[in-house]
Amino acid sequence: MHQQPVVRAGRRWPPWWWTLPYALLVLTALLTAPRTLAAHRRLGELDLPDERWSTAQLRAALADLGVPEPAYAVAVALSPQVVAVVFLAVAGLVGRRRPGDRGALVVSLLLAAAGWGTAGVPVVWEEVWPAAAPALRATSVAAFGCLGLLLFVVPDGRFRPRWTAWVALAGLAVPVLSVPGLLRPSGEVLPPPARWVMDVAVVAVPLWAQVRRFRRSGPVVRRQLAWVLWSLGVLAVGWALLSAVTALAPGLSAPGTGGLLFVTAVNVLLALLVTTVPVAVGVAVLRHRLWDVEPLVGRTLVGAALTVATAGTYLVVAAAVNGALRSQDDVAGAVVAAAVVAVLFEPARRRVQRAVNRVCFGDRDVPHLVTARALRAVEAAATPEDVLRAVAVALRTALRCPWVAVELTGPDGRAAAAARDPAPDAAPGAPAAREVDLTDRGEQVGRVLLAARAPGEGFGPRDLRLLDEVARHVAPALHAVRSAGELQHARARLVASSQEERRRLRRELHDGVGPALASVALDLEVAGEVLRTDAAAGGELLEGARERVRETVAAVRGLAYGLYPPALERSGLLGAVRELAEEHLARTGTRVELDLPGELPPLPAAVEVAAHRVAAEAVLNVARHAGARTCRVRLALVPAAGAPVLEVEVRDDGGGPGGARPGVGRLAMAERAEELGGTCAVEPAAGGGTRVLARLPVREQP
């Protein structure tokens, strides 16, 4: 970042190196003004619009309009004087308001020199000292060249990069030395090819330098540059348009009443366009924080584009109609062209305004278009990462940021997925300058991180409105993406849990029940052979086989109990919960409080098993670890959106869960609930103890 210009505090008046040249410029301009006005008391060649006019034709046009000749001559002389007064006044105001700012003083001196040249001071002094005419003309060229130097050094009075000073000095010195009679009679000091290269360099180098300065500077310098570049752009575009109209329609400025009015209007417009330069420089130096230049730039570009389009359409349609009618009268073509322009103006204005805003400021003025673009990209995305990247691309394109990152936040508040445009390896960039939370129904589902457009530059109200609009519409989409990911994860865990359960059953059957039955079959064969010879020994073998059959039956019952507890089939869910609470807590002396409904409607088997397992695990934890005096067990079927929910709550007044990591039992309860799309929370109870609350959706079975 460039070093800020040095400002000396406490100075009340500008230094001598500024005061002396400025006073000299103002004094000579004031002394010259009366002589300039005196030279225009009568019409002369200097008052003619162009070479096609004669003094007699100008007098005739003025007579038709009723304008006195001296008044017109004085008005022609006053036009550049008024422009010069604006230049000198703004330069003096800057010097008075910024006496300790070296850069502002340099800029104001360049303005004063340009105004001095506009006043025509050297031209008047040529009549006083004819022998010094070449030197005075060179001084006039140098004064006008100060306006070009302004583009090199604005707004801080420094050449950046420093080598551009040599280009600026060469661009000023060559025209000055090329004045005829100063060094050579012809005035040429460079051959034509070199002069062309110099002319191109004088225009291209400062433009490149200012673009470079704009990109590397902070928001204050950027706004100052925007004001100055806007004024120079207005001057260049306006001059080009007026020149093009004059060249394409020479009849508009032909000798006559209409031609005089047209030429006068053009001269007034040119004077106004020139005065925008000192005014913009004064605003940039003194009041750049007061007004926002962006709407002005946008409206100027729209106006210029519409002017070109309107003029072009008018001329083309008028020429086409007159050619088709083969008429020398321009009235028909003018009427048709005016009608066409009137019909096309408003649609063209809207389209041009939208295009200019998009090019200059992005799409922040049309948040609905950005939102629609982002949502279309989200619909076409195939993965969560693609969804996040689509949102990042839409925001970066709209806000013209170096990079934008979008994060998907999980239920635990941690980042579950993220995407950035462009990728970090493509454009590492600086840390994020702005962070925006994405919330849906009061829950944070993600956040957006944005890099500053330039160091120290923030985001304005229009940027924030765009972010708010996009966040409101994108947050539900990200919530859906997160829910889909959680559902996929839950399904994966359900499949894994089912596979683990099948593996356990296979192991139990293969390693337990299978060998036991094989052993019983072998004992029965041996017992059958032994019974033929020894009845007592055969009876003992049969008794051993009978005992192993009982053990195998118990093992099979244990497996069956794991699949569906017998207590549920015997007593139902309410009775099974009552039995397990009283059985496990009675041995510890814990008082049991049951809050069970009188009856429950038929529930799906999966819901009953999950509720029983959660209640059993919670009650066992109370009996083993809580040391509680009271345990309250509650079951309730409550209505909810989509499907009723069975709530299973076990609350105790024991020691509480503390900060211990969740064990196998707590994880098993959570998995049981999540398999059904529900939740299970283990948290401290109000007033001490632990509260286990499981919410199990009761959906209709397919």
XYZ file of C-alpha atoms in Angstrom:
702
model
C 0.000 0.000 0.000
C 1.332 3.472 -0.895
C 2.574 5.837 1.738
C 0.024 8.498 2.599
C 0.893 12.101 1.633
C 2.587 14.143 4.320
C 0.262 16.698 5.920
C 1.831 19.243 8.256
C -0.585 20.119 11.031
C -0.873 23.635 12.391
C -0.087 25.485 9.114
C -2.547 28.312 8.430
C -1.233 29.516 5.050
C 0.305 27.681 2.104
C 4.118 27.806 1.759
C 5.913 30.323 -0.411
C 6.585 27.885 -3.239
C 2.832 27.667 -3.792
C 1.774 31.204 -2.867
C 4.201 32.977 -5.174
C 3.336 31.114 -8.436
C -0.378 31.156 -7.665
C -0.365 34.898 -6.949
C 1.578 35.528 -10.170
C -0.896 33.495 -12.232
C -3.919 35.244 -10.731
C -2.388 38.710 -11.061
C -1.436 38.309 -14.723
C -4.874 36.853 -15.500
C -6.592 39.835 -13.854
C -4.412 42.315 -15.706
C -5.094 40.584 -19.003
C -8.887 40.314 -18.681
C -9.718 43.984 -19.519
C -7.487 43.902 -22.585
C -9.149 40.649 -23.720
C -12.620 42.146 -23.398
C -11.521 45.315 -25.158
C -10.258 43.285 -28.116
C -13.771 41.834 -28.578
C -15.789 45.056 -28.617
C -16.380 44.557 -32.297
C -16.896 41.413 -34.321
C -13.712 40.021 -35.767
C -12.255 36.840 -37.160
C -11.809 35.417 -33.642
C -15.599 35.558 -33.159
C -16.461 33.502 -36.272
C -17.699 29.944 -35.555
C -15.502 28.364 -38.281
C -13.889 29.066 -41.648
C -17.219 28.751 -43.524
C -18.553 31.866 -41.848
C -17.933 35.451 -42.813
C -18.381 38.551 -40.726
C -21.352 39.595 -42.847
C -23.083 36.241 -42.328
C -22.494 36.409 -38.575
C -23.936 39.946 -38.432
C -27.001 38.802 -40.412
C -27.625 35.851 -38.065
C -27.285 38.095 -35.003
C -29.686 40.585 -36.532
C -32.260 37.853 -37.153
C -31.969 36.787 -33.505
C -32.021 40.348 -32.194
C -28.668 40.015 -30.402
C -26.404 43.112 -30.335
C -23.014 42.559 -31.905
C -20.978 43.882 -28.932
C -22.904 41.648 -26.537
C -22.154 38.573 -28.640
C -18.470 39.489 -28.954
C -18.148 40.009 -25.195
C -19.938 36.705 -24.531
C -17.475 34.905 -26.799
C -14.600 36.510 -24.930
C -16.097 35.785 -21.499
C -16.585 32.055 -22.112
C -12.917 31.062 -21.618
C -12.579 33.685 -18.878
C -15.362 32.055 -16.849
C -13.725 28.654 -17.256
C -10.396 30.146 -16.153
C -12.041 31.701 -13.074
C -13.388 28.275 -12.075
C -9.910 26.732 -12.426
C -8.206 29.467 -10.428
C -10.926 29.596 -7.764
C -10.832 25.838 -7.124
C -7.025 25.928 -7.017
C -7.105 28.767 -4.461
C -9.729 26.983 -2.366
C -7.636 23.810 -2.264
C -4.538 25.783 -1.265
C -6.444 27.602 1.486
C -8.119 24.473 2.868
C -5.075 22.185 2.556
C -2.094 24.460 3.318
C -0.069 21.647 4.845
C -0.833 18.966 2.235
C 2.042 18.941 -0.269
C 0.223 16.708 -2.765
C -2.938 18.834 -2.716
C -0.869 21.988 -3.298
C 0.888 20.447 -6.311
C -2.463 19.428 -7.800
C -3.899 22.905 -7.208
C -0.920 24.574 -8.940
C -1.487 22.406 -12.009
C -5.139 23.456 -11.996
C -4.179 27.121 -11.715
C -1.697 26.845 -14.606
C -4.326 25.157 -16.814
C -6.820 27.907 -15.969
C -4.234 30.579 -16.721
C -3.716 29.085 -20.163
C -7.463 28.857 -20.743
C -7.782 32.587 -20.020
C -5.550 33.249 -23.035
C -3.023 35.326 -21.119
C -0.056 34.478 -23.410
C -2.103 35.257 -26.532
C -2.919 38.753 -25.274
C 0.663 39.438 -24.277
C 1.797 38.566 -27.810
C 0.281 41.858 -28.957
C 2.341 43.705 -26.343
C 5.657 41.930 -27.090
C 5.572 40.553 -30.637
C 9.253 39.581 -30.412
C 8.460 37.156 -27.601
C 5.615 35.479 -29.480
C 7.282 32.028 -29.774
C 8.150 31.966 -26.080
C 4.646 33.090 -25.109
C 3.095 30.434 -27.338
C 5.349 27.826 -25.729
C 4.165 29.069 -22.333
C 0.561 28.683 -23.454
C 1.238 25.110 -24.623
C 2.917 24.328 -21.297
C -0.069 25.758 -19.402
C -2.477 23.539 -21.282
C -0.083 20.605 -20.774
C -0.502 20.972 -17.016
C -3.951 19.467 -17.470
C -2.256 16.350 -18.857
C 0.245 16.329 -15.990
C -2.713 16.295 -13.622
C -3.611 12.789 -14.765
C -0.127 11.577 -13.762
C -0.082 12.914 -10.196
C -3.683 13.116 -9.014
C -4.715 12.804 -6.180
C -1.554 12.958 -3.989
C 0.775 14.992 -6.245
C 3.243 12.115 -6.722
C 4.293 10.120 -9.775
C 3.552 6.440 -9.235
C 5.604 4.644 -10.421
C 8.366 7.228 -10.316
C 9.586 6.530 -13.841
C 6.309 7.915 -15.233
C 7.682 11.376 -14.357
C 10.098 11.064 -17.300
C 7.220 10.237 -19.656
C 5.239 13.207 -18.332
C 8.156 15.625 -18.686
C 8.895 14.374 -22.199
C 5.215 14.643 -23.137
C 5.234 18.256 -21.937
C 8.632 19.252 -23.309
C 8.156 17.973 -26.869
C 5.029 20.082 -27.653
C 6.600 23.120 -25.999
C 9.826 22.823 -28.002
C 7.814 22.138 -31.171
C 6.321 25.636 -31.191
C 7.298 27.191 -34.561
C 10.073 29.704 -34.200
C 11.201 28.630 -30.736
C 13.997 26.275 -31.793
C 13.302 25.697 -35.466
C 11.201 27.596 -37.982
C 9.130 24.474 -38.735
C 8.818 23.685 -35.056
C 9.339 19.906 -35.429
C 11.924 18.502 -32.977
C 10.997 14.827 -33.508
C 10.347 12.937 -36.737
C 6.724 11.870 -37.281
C 7.146 8.204 -36.137
C 8.771 9.239 -32.863
C 6.149 11.948 -32.332
C 3.365 9.405 -32.792
C 4.984 7.080 -30.254
C 5.300 9.983 -27.841
C 1.640 10.962 -28.297
C 0.493 7.379 -27.627
C 2.740 7.080 -24.563
C 1.478 10.350 -23.096
C -2.092 9.021 -23.228
C -1.535 5.338 -22.403
C 1.033 5.611 -19.591
C -0.989 7.854 -17.254
C -4.099 5.758 -17.809
C -2.151 2.606 -16.958
C -0.579 4.317 -13.934
C -3.950 5.428 -12.581
C -5.468 1.954 -13.054
C -2.483 0.524 -11.208
C -2.833 3.133 -8.465
C -6.571 2.428 -8.209
C -6.024 -1.318 -7.726
C -3.288 -0.889 -5.127
C -4.832 1.903 -3.077
C -7.323 2.017 -0.259
C -10.954 3.147 -0.415
C -10.142 6.858 0.170
C -7.708 7.139 -2.755
C -10.031 5.062 -4.919
C -12.880 7.468 -4.359
C -10.629 10.450 -5.106
C -9.454 8.840 -8.339
C -13.023 8.007 -9.299
C -14.019 11.671 -9.095
C -11.118 12.872 -11.249
C -11.365 10.073 -13.795
C -15.104 10.671 -14.029
C -14.555 14.326 -14.929
C -11.883 13.514 -17.522
C -14.120 10.809 -18.962
C -17.061 13.206 -19.186
C -14.855 15.757 -20.946
C -13.457 13.204 -23.400
C -16.807 11.591 -24.211
C -18.634 14.912 -24.483
C -15.998 16.411 -26.751
C -16.002 13.288 -28.940
C -19.812 13.301 -29.225
C -20.016 16.990 -30.085
C -17.204 16.623 -32.624
C -18.876 13.584 -34.178
C -22.247 15.331 -34.480
C -20.598 18.384 -36.034
C -18.639 16.237 -38.495
C -21.524 13.932 -39.437
C -24.056 16.744 -39.791
C -22.136 19.799 -41.057
C -25.396 21.469 -41.997
C -26.164 22.012 -38.330
C -23.336 24.545 -38.021
C -23.723 26.111 -41.493
C -24.006 29.915 -41.723
C -27.441 31.050 -40.658
C -29.631 31.499 -37.624
C -29.842 27.777 -36.862
C -26.120 27.326 -37.319
C -25.351 30.163 -34.889
C -27.652 28.689 -32.244
C -26.078 25.261 -32.705
C -22.514 26.594 -32.470
C -23.383 28.631 -29.382
C -24.933 25.615 -27.674
C -21.869 23.507 -28.510
C -19.505 26.129 -27.086
C -21.538 26.411 -23.886
C -21.590 22.636 -23.462
C -17.851 22.431 -24.034
C -17.250 25.133 -21.418
C -19.414 23.253 -18.919
C -17.617 19.995 -19.684
C -14.232 21.619 -19.105
C -15.331 23.049 -15.761
C -16.186 19.553 -14.506
C -12.430 18.851 -14.256
C -11.528 21.493 -11.623
C -14.788 20.917 -9.756
C -14.169 17.157 -9.584
C -10.569 17.693 -8.469
C -11.767 20.041 -5.728
C -14.354 17.518 -4.546
C -11.784 14.714 -4.636
C -9.324 16.668 -2.475
C -11.695 18.434 -0.105
C -15.061 16.611 0.037
C -14.555 13.106 -1.321
C -16.137 11.579 1.802
C -19.304 13.664 1.510
C -20.779 12.304 -1.722
C -20.883 8.856 -3.288
C -19.384 8.963 -6.771
C -20.670 5.567 -7.909
C -24.253 6.631 -8.806
C -22.821 9.649 -10.645
C -20.479 7.435 -12.677
C -23.312 5.069 -13.500
C -25.682 7.842 -14.597
C -22.945 9.488 -16.658
C -22.159 6.302 -18.518
C -25.847 5.659 -19.099
C -26.354 9.181 -20.378
C -23.393 8.947 -22.734
C -24.490 5.582 -24.099
C -28.065 6.787 -24.596
C -26.875 9.958 -26.286
C -24.801 7.992 -28.771
C -27.592 5.485 -29.392
C -30.266 8.167 -29.723
C -28.240 10.309 -32.099
C -27.248 7.322 -34.199
C -30.807 5.999 -34.372
C -32.164 9.424 -35.250
C -29.705 9.993 -38.088
C -30.066 6.480 -39.529
C -33.879 6.483 -39.448
C -34.120 10.016 -40.854
C -31.752 9.196 -43.701
C -33.559 5.931 -44.464
C -37.014 7.567 -44.546
C -35.887 10.451 -46.729
C -34.152 8.046 -49.073
C -37.239 5.860 -49.320
C -39.466 8.878 -49.999
C -36.892 10.394 -52.364
C -37.592 13.721 -50.791
C -35.288 16.674 -50.276
C -37.401 17.821 -47.341
C -36.077 16.556 -43.983
C -39.391 17.016 -42.155
C -40.792 13.533 -42.810
C -37.572 11.801 -41.823
C -37.234 13.943 -38.704
C -40.800 13.146 -37.571
C -40.423 9.388 -38.100
C -36.985 9.350 -36.463
C -38.282 11.258 -33.428
C -41.173 8.787 -33.065
C -38.833 5.790 -33.253
C -36.465 7.304 -30.690
C -39.377 8.095 -28.336
C -40.627 4.503 -28.486
C -37.202 2.939 -27.966
C -35.844 5.348 -25.346
C -37.235 3.885 -22.095
C -36.517 0.180 -22.875
C -33.048 1.168 -24.051
C -32.458 3.215 -20.887
C -33.356 0.242 -18.650
C -31.118 -2.123 -20.547
C -28.186 0.282 -20.642
C -28.596 1.103 -16.941
C -28.558 -2.597 -16.069
C -25.505 -3.241 -18.239
C -23.569 -0.279 -16.811
C -24.372 -1.256 -13.228
C -23.286 -4.824 -13.879
C -19.984 -3.774 -15.467
C -19.107 -1.063 -12.930
C -20.575 -2.324 -9.674
C -21.544 -5.966 -10.209
C -25.091 -7.187 -9.588
C -25.541 -5.769 -6.098
C -28.353 -3.477 -7.318
C -30.423 -6.475 -8.508
C -30.308 -8.980 -5.616
C -33.227 -10.982 -7.000
C -31.202 -11.818 -10.112
C -28.264 -12.955 -7.982
C -30.587 -15.056 -5.832
C -32.239 -16.648 -8.863
C -28.840 -17.387 -10.399
C -27.602 -18.957 -7.171
C -30.730 -21.090 -6.737
C -30.527 -22.333 -10.340
C -26.920 -23.330 -9.755
C -27.893 -25.036 -6.497
C -30.595 -27.061 -8.266
C -28.069 -28.250 -10.850
C -25.456 -29.226 -8.229
C -24.870 -32.915 -7.625
C -22.999 -32.913 -4.285
C -23.024 -30.702 -1.165
C -19.632 -29.312 -2.186
C -21.081 -28.333 -5.578
C -23.956 -26.542 -3.840
C -21.569 -24.526 -1.663
C -19.337 -23.709 -4.630
C -22.337 -22.527 -6.669
C -23.318 -20.065 -3.931
C -19.718 -18.849 -3.630
C -19.426 -18.273 -7.391
C -22.716 -16.341 -7.497
C -21.716 -14.032 -4.628
C -18.181 -13.437 -5.885
C -19.474 -12.563 -9.344
C -22.092 -10.202 -7.937
C -19.867 -8.411 -5.410
C -16.584 -8.463 -7.373
C -14.692 -9.874 -4.378
C -11.232 -11.508 -4.670
C -12.667 -14.668 -3.104
C -15.810 -15.937 -1.341
C -16.089 -19.047 0.836
C -19.291 -20.801 1.946
C -19.309 -23.231 4.876
C -21.974 -25.768 5.836
C -22.372 -25.954 9.622
C -23.371 -29.185 11.343
C -25.813 -29.477 14.268
C -22.844 -29.259 16.649
C -21.820 -25.863 15.235
C -18.712 -27.174 13.495
C -18.016 -26.844 9.776
C -19.223 -29.995 8.024
C -18.253 -28.961 4.473
C -16.830 -25.897 2.749
C -16.114 -24.534 -0.709
C -14.317 -21.426 -1.954
C -14.189 -19.596 -5.272
C -11.520 -19.373 -6.473
C -9.785 -22.261 -4.761
C -7.202 -21.362 -2.075
C -4.319 -22.695 -4.160
C -5.408 -20.541 -7.117
C -5.771 -17.309 -5.104
C -4.687 -17.562 -1.453
C -5.725 -13.983 -0.701
C -5.992 -12.144 2.599
C -8.104 -13.139 5.621
C -11.855 -12.726 5.391
C -13.103 -9.159 5.884
C -16.773 -10.044 6.429
C -18.608 -13.034 7.879
C -22.353 -13.578 7.380
C -24.325 -16.302 9.185
C -26.860 -18.340 7.229
C -29.836 -19.237 9.434
C -33.028 -21.128 8.708
C -35.884 -21.176 11.235
C -33.604 -19.822 13.927
C -30.889 -22.448 13.382
C -27.488 -21.684 11.890
C -26.859 -23.880 8.871
C -23.744 -22.203 7.481
C -21.827 -18.986 6.970
C -20.343 -16.910 4.174
C -16.808 -15.494 4.320
C -15.912 -12.615 1.993
C -12.578 -11.009 1.193
C -12.309 -7.226 0.935
C -12.108 -5.771 -2.568
C -9.066 -3.793 -1.422
C -7.139 -3.441 1.859
C -9.244 -1.499 4.331
C -12.313 -1.343 2.061
C -15.575 -2.439 3.670
C -18.977 -3.403 2.321
C -21.621 -0.747 1.782
C -25.381 -0.824 2.419
C -26.145 -2.194 -1.056
C -23.658 -5.019 -0.549
C -25.252 -5.888 2.781
C -28.752 -5.834 1.276
C -27.599 -8.251 -1.409
C -26.033 -10.567 1.179
C -29.197 -10.491 3.286
C -31.406 -11.263 0.283
C -29.242 -14.145 -0.909
C -28.838 -15.525 2.635
C -32.613 -15.644 3.195
C -33.157 -17.752 0.084
C -30.005 -19.872 0.153
C -30.175 -20.852 3.844
C -33.196 -23.206 3.353
C -31.371 -24.876 0.470
C -28.284 -25.421 2.646
C -30.527 -26.708 5.434
C -31.979 -29.236 2.992
C -28.462 -30.224 1.926
C -27.440 -30.728 5.546
C -30.602 -32.709 6.312
C -29.995 -34.900 3.283
C -26.445 -35.533 4.466
C -27.638 -36.366 7.977
C -30.276 -38.714 6.554
C -27.684 -40.429 4.403
C -25.394 -40.753 7.405
C -28.228 -42.142 9.526
C -29.085 -44.673 6.837
C -25.462 -45.730 6.649
C -25.376 -46.212 10.420
C -28.670 -48.121 10.292
C -27.296 -50.436 7.622
C -24.088 -50.889 9.606
C -26.074 -51.580 12.788
C -28.239 -54.142 10.992
C -25.170 -55.868 9.616
C -23.572 -55.935 13.047
C -26.768 -57.436 14.510
C -26.817 -60.134 11.810
C -23.146 -60.845 12.417
C -23.793 -61.220 16.151
C -26.725 -63.581 15.570
C -24.660 -65.642 13.138
C -21.827 -65.858 15.660
C -24.158 -66.853 18.476
C -25.880 -69.489 16.366
C -22.664 -70.791 14.842
C -20.488 -70.740 17.955
C -23.108 -71.420 20.632
C -26.336 -73.063 19.569
C -24.859 -75.067 16.693
C -22.101 -76.858 18.695
C -24.501 -77.415 21.605
C -27.041 -79.168 19.382
C -24.306 -81.218 17.736
C -23.063 -82.259 21.178
C -26.588 -83.263 22.232
C -27.018 -85.340 19.081
C -23.713 -87.139 19.744
C -24.658 -87.807 23.387
C -27.982 -89.255 22.286
C -26.272 -91.642 19.863
C -23.834 -92.789 22.538
C -26.643 -93.137 25.079
C -28.647 -95.307 22.663
C -25.749 -97.746 22.282
C -24.911 -97.787 26.006
C -28.543 -98.470 27.024
C -28.358 -101.886 25.367
C -25.676 -103.077 27.752
C -25.752 -100.716 30.768
C -29.013 -99.014 31.655
C -27.532 -96.944 34.524
C -24.718 -95.517 32.385
C -27.139 -94.794 29.560
C -29.430 -92.906 31.965
C -26.557 -90.670 33.076
C -25.758 -89.849 29.451
C -29.399 -89.003 28.780
C -29.488 -86.731 31.831
C -26.397 -84.853 30.557
C -27.993 -84.473 27.138
C -31.154 -83.156 28.764
C -29.139 -80.541 30.699
C -27.388 -79.337 27.550
C -30.760 -79.098 25.777
C -32.014 -76.831 28.589
C -28.904 -74.652 28.254
C -29.416 -74.415 24.509
C -33.057 -73.473 24.961
C -31.991 -70.716 27.371
C -29.479 -69.450 24.841
C -32.121 -69.395 22.080
C -34.474 -67.540 24.416
C -31.724 -65.003 25.080
C -31.344 -64.430 21.358
C -35.086 -64.080 20.993
C -35.151 -61.632 23.909
C -32.552 -59.535 22.127
C -34.741 -59.370 19.026
C -38.004 -58.641 20.803
C -38.186 -58.582 24.620
C -40.724 -61.148 25.930
C -41.961 -58.615 28.442
C -43.327 -56.535 25.578
C -45.303 -59.442 24.224
C -46.416 -60.513 27.659
C -47.294 -57.180 29.269
C -47.129 -54.613 26.504
C -44.914 -51.526 26.513
C -46.471 -49.915 29.588
C -46.324 -53.086 31.659
C -42.774 -53.897 30.527
C -41.545 -50.428 31.507
C -43.281 -50.706 34.880
C -41.691 -54.126 35.521
C -38.152 -53.135 34.620
C -38.352 -49.925 36.696
C -39.612 -51.662 39.790
C -37.297 -54.667 39.383
C -34.024 -52.740 38.932
C -34.664 -49.833 41.280
C -36.209 -51.732 44.162
C -32.868 -53.363 44.999
C -31.149 -49.974 45.382
C -33.822 -48.408 47.568
C -34.634 -45.761 44.959
C -38.230 -44.568 45.018
C -39.939 -44.995 41.649
C -42.431 -42.465 40.276
C -44.274 -43.686 37.192
C -46.070 -41.255 34.895
C -47.647 -43.619 32.374
C -50.809 -43.138 30.324
C -53.770 -45.424 30.920
C -53.289 -47.013 27.511
C -51.464 -46.531 24.250
C -52.699 -47.149 20.737
C -51.016 -49.977 18.827
C -47.455 -48.928 18.084
C -44.996 -50.246 15.500
C -42.780 -53.000 16.872
C -39.629 -50.969 16.160
C -40.956 -48.058 18.239
C -41.870 -50.347 21.155
C -38.468 -52.047 21.132
C -36.617 -48.721 20.935
C -38.685 -47.215 23.776
C -38.129 -50.290 25.942
C -34.387 -50.338 25.254
C -33.997 -46.622 26.026
C -36.001 -46.925 29.234
C -34.093 -50.061 30.302
C -30.681 -48.484 29.677
C -31.646 -45.263 31.474
C -33.064 -47.118 34.487
C -29.981 -49.355 34.699
C -27.745 -46.251 34.672
C -29.759 -44.784 37.546
C -29.463 -48.036 39.528
C -25.725 -48.431 38.894
C -24.271 -44.933 38.897
C -26.685 -42.204 40.017
C -27.074 -42.846 43.761
C -30.479 -41.210 43.459
C -33.260 -41.123 46.037
C -36.039 -40.752 43.434
C -36.415 -41.770 39.797
C -39.312 -40.618 37.631
C -40.222 -42.558 34.484
C -42.637 -40.970 32.031
C -44.144 -42.189 28.757
C -46.429 -39.967 26.663
C -47.703 -39.865 23.109
C -47.718 -36.204 22.030
C -48.922 -34.749 18.728
C -46.352 -33.264 16.361
C -46.115 -32.051 12.776
C -46.089 -34.980 10.383
C -46.489 -37.793 12.917
C -47.109 -38.258 16.667
C -44.049 -38.596 18.879
C -43.606 -41.070 21.727
C -41.659 -39.383 24.529
C -39.670 -41.568 26.937
C -38.288 -39.598 29.893
C -36.236 -40.914 32.832
C -35.306 -38.282 35.430
C -33.398 -38.753 38.691
C -32.076 -36.548 41.486
C -28.675 -38.183 41.703
C -25.179 -36.961 40.972
C -25.770 -35.965 37.328
C -23.899 -36.905 34.168
C -20.902 -34.649 34.874
C -18.340 -34.090 32.156
C -17.646 -37.749 31.418
C -17.523 -38.885 27.814
C -20.607 -40.758 26.572
C -20.340 -44.501 27.186
C -21.628 -47.428 25.158
C -25.070 -47.253 26.790
C -25.648 -43.599 25.931
C -24.466 -44.148 22.363
C -26.786 -47.147 22.042
C -29.778 -45.082 23.201
C -28.953 -42.350 20.670
C -28.597 -44.886 17.854
C -31.919 -46.507 18.734
C -33.665 -43.143 18.495
C -31.859 -42.002 15.338
C -32.725 -45.240 13.546
C -36.356 -44.139 13.756
C -35.584 -40.513 12.861
C -35.881 -39.349 16.451
C -33.569 -37.893 19.073
C -32.254 -38.889 22.475
C -30.700 -36.294 24.790
C -28.884 -36.909 28.086
C -28.540 -33.676 30.032
C -28.480 -32.277 33.568
C -31.932 -32.001 35.099
C -33.305 -28.819 36.610
C -32.561 -28.876 40.334
C -29.822 -31.520 40.003
C -29.613 -35.046 38.640
C -29.903 -36.381 35.131
C -32.628 -36.247 32.518
C -32.872 -38.667 29.606
C -35.448 -37.678 27.004
C -36.037 -39.696 23.849
C -38.463 -38.539 21.161
C -39.490 -41.346 18.819
C -41.672 -40.541 15.776
C -44.607 -42.928 15.384
C -45.069 -43.296 11.633
C -47.497 -45.608 9.896
C -45.998 -48.870 8.813
C -45.887 -49.504 5.067
